CSV table of C-alpha atoms and ligand atoms in Angstrom, one decimal:
chain,number,residue,atom,x,y,z
A,1,MET,CA,-7.5,-1.0,-31.0
A,2,ARG,CA,-8.1,2.7,-31.4
A,3,THR,CA,-9.0,4.4,-28.1
A,4,PHE,CA,-10.2,8.0,-27.7
A,5,ASN,CA,-7.3,10.4,-27.4
A,6,GLN,CA,-7.2,13.0,-24.7
A,7,ALA,CA,-9.1,15.7,-26.8
A,8,GLU,CA,-11.7,13.1,-27.8
A,9,THR,CA,-12.2,11.9,-24.2
A,10,LYS,CA,-13.0,15.5,-23.2
A,11,ILE,CA,-15.5,15.7,-26.0
A,12,VAL,CA,-17.1,12.4,-25.0
A,13,SER,CA,-17.4,13.4,-21.3
A,14,HIS,CA,-19.1,16.6,-22.3
A,15,ALA,CA,-21.5,14.7,-24.6
A,16,VAL,CA,-22.2,12.2,-21.7
A,17,GLU,CA,-23.3,15.2,-19.5
A,18,ILE,CA,-25.7,16.4,-22.2
A,19,ALA,CA,-27.1,12.9,-22.8
A,20,GLU,CA,-27.7,12.4,-19.0
A,21,ASP,CA,-29.6,15.8,-18.9
A,22,VAL,CA,-31.7,15.0,-22.0
A,23,THR,CA,-32.6,11.5,-20.7
A,24,ALA,CA,-33.5,12.7,-17.2
A,25,ASN,CA,-35.6,15.5,-18.6
A,26,TYR,CA,-37.4,13.2,-21.1
A,27,PHE,CA,-38.4,10.8,-18.3
A,28,LYS,CA,-39.0,13.7,-15.9
A,29,ILE,CA,-36.5,12.2,-13.4
A,30,SER,CA,-35.2,14.7,-10.8
A,31,THR,CA,-31.5,15.0,-10.0
A,32,ALA,CA,-32.2,13.2,-6.7
A,33,GLN,CA,-34.0,10.3,-8.4
A,34,TRP,CA,-31.4,10.1,-11.1
A,35,LYS,CA,-28.9,8.8,-8.5
A,36,ASN,CA,-31.1,5.7,-8.2
A,37,VAL,CA,-30.6,4.8,-11.8
A,38,ARG,CA,-27.7,2.4,-11.3
A,39,TYR,CA,-25.3,2.7,-14.2
A,40,ASP,CA,-21.8,3.5,-15.1
A,41,ILE,CA,-20.3,4.6,-18.5
A,42,ARG,CA,-16.8,3.3,-19.4
A,43,LEU,CA,-14.5,3.7,-22.3
A,44,LEU,CA,-12.5,1.1,-24.2
A,45,ASP,CA,-9.3,1.1,-22.2
A,46,GLU,CA,-11.4,0.2,-19.0
A,47,LEU,CA,-13.2,-2.7,-20.6
A,48,SER,CA,-12.6,-6.4,-20.2
A,49,ALA,CA,-12.3,-8.6,-23.3
A,50,ASP,CA,-15.9,-9.8,-23.2
A,51,GLU,CA,-17.2,-6.2,-23.0
A,52,ILE,CA,-15.6,-5.3,-26.3
A,53,THR,CA,-17.5,-5.8,-29.6
A,54,GLU,CA,-16.7,-5.2,-33.3
A,55,SER,CA,-20.3,-4.8,-34.3
A,56,ALA,CA,-21.8,-2.0,-32.2
A,57,PHE,CA,-21.1,1.4,-30.7
A,58,ALA,CA,-21.8,0.2,-27.2
A,59,GLN,CA,-22.3,-2.9,-25.1
A,60,ILE,CA,-24.6,-2.8,-22.0
A,61,THR,CA,-23.5,-5.3,-19.4
A,62,ARG,CA,-26.0,-6.0,-16.7
A,63,TYR,CA,-24.7,-7.0,-13.4
A,64,SER,CA,-27.6,-8.9,-11.9
A,65,ARG,CA,-27.7,-10.1,-8.3
A,66,ASN,CA,-29.1,-13.5,-8.0
A,67,PRO,CA,-32.4,-13.1,-6.0
A,68,ASP,CA,-31.6,-16.3,-4.1
A,69,HIS,CA,-28.6,-14.6,-2.5
A,70,THR,CA,-30.4,-11.5,-1.2
A,71,VAL,CA,-30.9,-11.2,2.5
A,72,GLN,CA,-34.2,-10.1,3.8
A,73,ALA,CA,-33.6,-6.3,3.9
A,74,SER,CA,-31.8,-6.0,0.6
A,75,ARG,CA,-33.8,-5.9,-2.6
A,76,HIS,CA,-33.0,-7.6,-5.9
A,77,TYR,CA,-31.3,-5.1,-8.1
A,78,ASP,CA,-29.4,-4.7,-11.3
A,79,PHE,CA,-26.5,-2.5,-12.2
A,80,PHE,CA,-25.8,-1.5,-15.8
A,81,LYS,CA,-22.4,-0.8,-17.3
A,82,ILE,CA,-22.5,1.1,-20.6
A,83,CYS,CA,-19.3,0.2,-22.4
A,84,LEU,CA,-18.6,2.6,-25.2
A,85,GLN,CA,-16.6,1.1,-28.1
A,86,ASP,CA,-14.1,3.9,-28.9
A,87,HIS,CA,-12.8,2.0,-32.0
A,88,ASN,CA,-16.2,1.7,-33.6
A,89,MET,CA,-17.2,5.2,-32.9
A,90,THR,CA,-13.9,6.8,-34.2
A,91,ALA,CA,-14.1,4.5,-37.3
A,92,ALA,CA,-17.6,5.8,-38.0
A,93,VAL,CA,-16.5,9.4,-37.6
A,94,GLU,CA,-13.4,8.9,-39.8
A,95,ARG,CA,-15.4,7.0,-42.5
A,96,ASP,CA,-18.3,9.4,-42.7
A,97,GLU,CA,-17.3,13.0,-43.1
A,98,PRO,CA,-20.4,14.9,-41.9
A,99,LEU,CA,-20.5,12.8,-38.8
A,100,HIS,CA,-18.8,14.4,-35.8
A,101,LEU,CA,-17.8,12.7,-32.5
A,102,PHE,CA,-19.7,15.1,-30.2
A,103,PRO,CA,-23.2,14.7,-31.7
A,104,LEU,CA,-22.6,11.0,-32.3
A,105,THR,CA,-21.7,10.4,-28.7
A,106,VAL,CA,-24.7,12.5,-27.5
A,107,TYR,CA,-26.9,10.2,-29.7
A,108,VAL,CA,-25.3,6.9,-28.7
A,109,VAL,CA,-25.2,7.6,-24.9
A,110,THR,CA,-28.8,9.0,-24.9
A,111,HIS,CA,-29.9,5.8,-26.7
A,112,GLU,CA,-28.1,3.6,-24.2
A,113,LEU,CA,-29.5,5.6,-21.2
A,114,VAL,CA,-33.0,5.3,-22.6
A,115,HIS,CA,-32.5,1.5,-22.5
A,116,VAL,CA,-31.1,1.6,-19.0
A,117,VAL,CA,-34.0,3.7,-17.7
A,118,ARG,CA,-36.5,1.4,-19.3
A,119,PHE,CA,-34.8,-1.7,-17.9
A,120,SER,CA,-34.6,-0.1,-14.5
A,121,LYS,CA,-38.3,0.9,-14.5
A,122,PHE,CA,-39.1,-2.7,-15.7
A,123,LEU,CA,-40.7,-1.2,-18.8
A,124,GLN,CA,-38.6,-3.6,-20.8
A,125,ARG,CA,-37.0,-7.0,-19.9
A,126,PHE,CA,-33.3,-7.2,-20.4
A,127,ASP,CA,-33.4,-10.8,-21.6
A,128,ALA,CA,-36.2,-10.4,-24.2
A,129,ASP,CA,-36.3,-12.6,-27.2
A,130,ALA,CA,-35.0,-11.4,-30.6
A,131,LYS,CA,-38.4,-10.3,-31.9
A,132,GLU,CA,-39.2,-8.2,-28.8
A,133,ARG,CA,-35.6,-6.9,-28.7
A,134,GLN,CA,-36.1,-5.6,-32.3
A,135,ARG,CA,-39.4,-3.9,-31.3
A,136,GLU,CA,-37.7,-2.3,-28.2
A,137,GLU,CA,-34.9,-1.1,-30.4
A,138,ALA,CA,-37.4,0.7,-32.6
A,139,ARG,CA,-39.1,2.2,-29.5
A,140,VAL,CA,-35.7,3.4,-28.1
A,141,HIS,CA,-34.8,4.9,-31.4
A,142,GLY,CA,-38.1,6.8,-31.5
A,143,ILE,CA,-37.7,8.1,-27.9
A,144,THR,CA,-34.1,9.1,-28.6
A,145,GLN,CA,-35.1,11.0,-31.8
A,146,ASN,CA,-37.9,12.8,-29.9
A,147,ALA,CA,-35.7,13.6,-26.9
A,148,LEU,CA,-32.9,15.0,-29.0
A,149,GLY,CA,-35.1,16.5,-31.7
A,150,ILE,CA,-35.7,19.6,-29.6
A,151,LEU,CA,-31.9,20.3,-29.0
A,152,ASN,CA,-30.0,22.7,-31.1
A,153,LEU,CA,-26.6,21.1,-31.2
A,154,PRO,CA,-24.3,21.5,-34.1
A,155,ASN,CA,-24.4,18.6,-36.6
A,156,LEU,CA,-26.9,16.7,-34.5
A,157,ALA,CA,-29.5,16.8,-37.3
A,158,TYR,CA,-27.2,14.7,-39.5
A,159,VAL,CA,-26.9,12.0,-36.8
A,160,LEU,CA,-30.6,12.0,-36.3
A,161,ARG,CA,-31.2,11.4,-40.0
A,162,ALA,CA,-28.3,8.9,-40.5
A,163,TYR,CA,-29.3,6.7,-37.5
A,164,LYS,CA,-33.0,6.9,-37.7
A,165,ASN,CA,-33.5,3.2,-38.5
A,166,TYR,CA,-30.2,1.9,-37.5
A,167,GLN,CA,-30.4,-1.6,-36.1
A,168,PHE,CA,-28.6,-2.7,-33.0
A,169,MET,CA,-26.8,0.2,-31.6
A,170,GLU,CA,-25.5,-2.1,-28.8
A,171,GLU,CA,-24.8,-5.6,-27.7
A,172,LEU,CA,-26.3,-6.8,-24.4
A,173,SER,CA,-24.8,-9.2,-21.9
A,174,THR,CA,-25.4,-10.3,-18.3
A,175,VAL,CA,-23.1,-11.0,-15.5
A,176,ARG,CA,-24.5,-12.8,-12.4
A,177,VAL,CA,-23.1,-11.5,-9.2
B,201,LIG,ZN1,-30.5,0.0,-28.5
């Protein structure tokens, strides 16, 4: 499966920094508070087989601690792993000429971080049913468009137009720990 090459990996990590800034700003989360948003972003070569999908740009795996196992002092918490699907992102860029990897990654990672922040703040349940999931997807698209609409990044406008109503940017899965 096609993974990001060295140059692309550099582009992706720069895009991730922008997406983190944009998301933190949108939700007015300070740098100190941002450290409490428990997530990690991984590329294809670091993913296990069940974190790889053919049908989306990303998969969010939630690592959920079983509340029964928590000792008194520790709180129930979730950790989110945003698994970027290099093969699907590069295929989209190769297929669609005006689409560039940098703005696409900014878009995808911002979208995934908006989900993660909303799950973390319990604004949205991770295991919502299909109907609710669809409504949440529309909300997250709206937030992502608003948060990124004010940026002046090259070729971002194309991504914002192309993915305005795109369904299912990611797969969701849960691992109990
Ligand atoms: Zn989504």
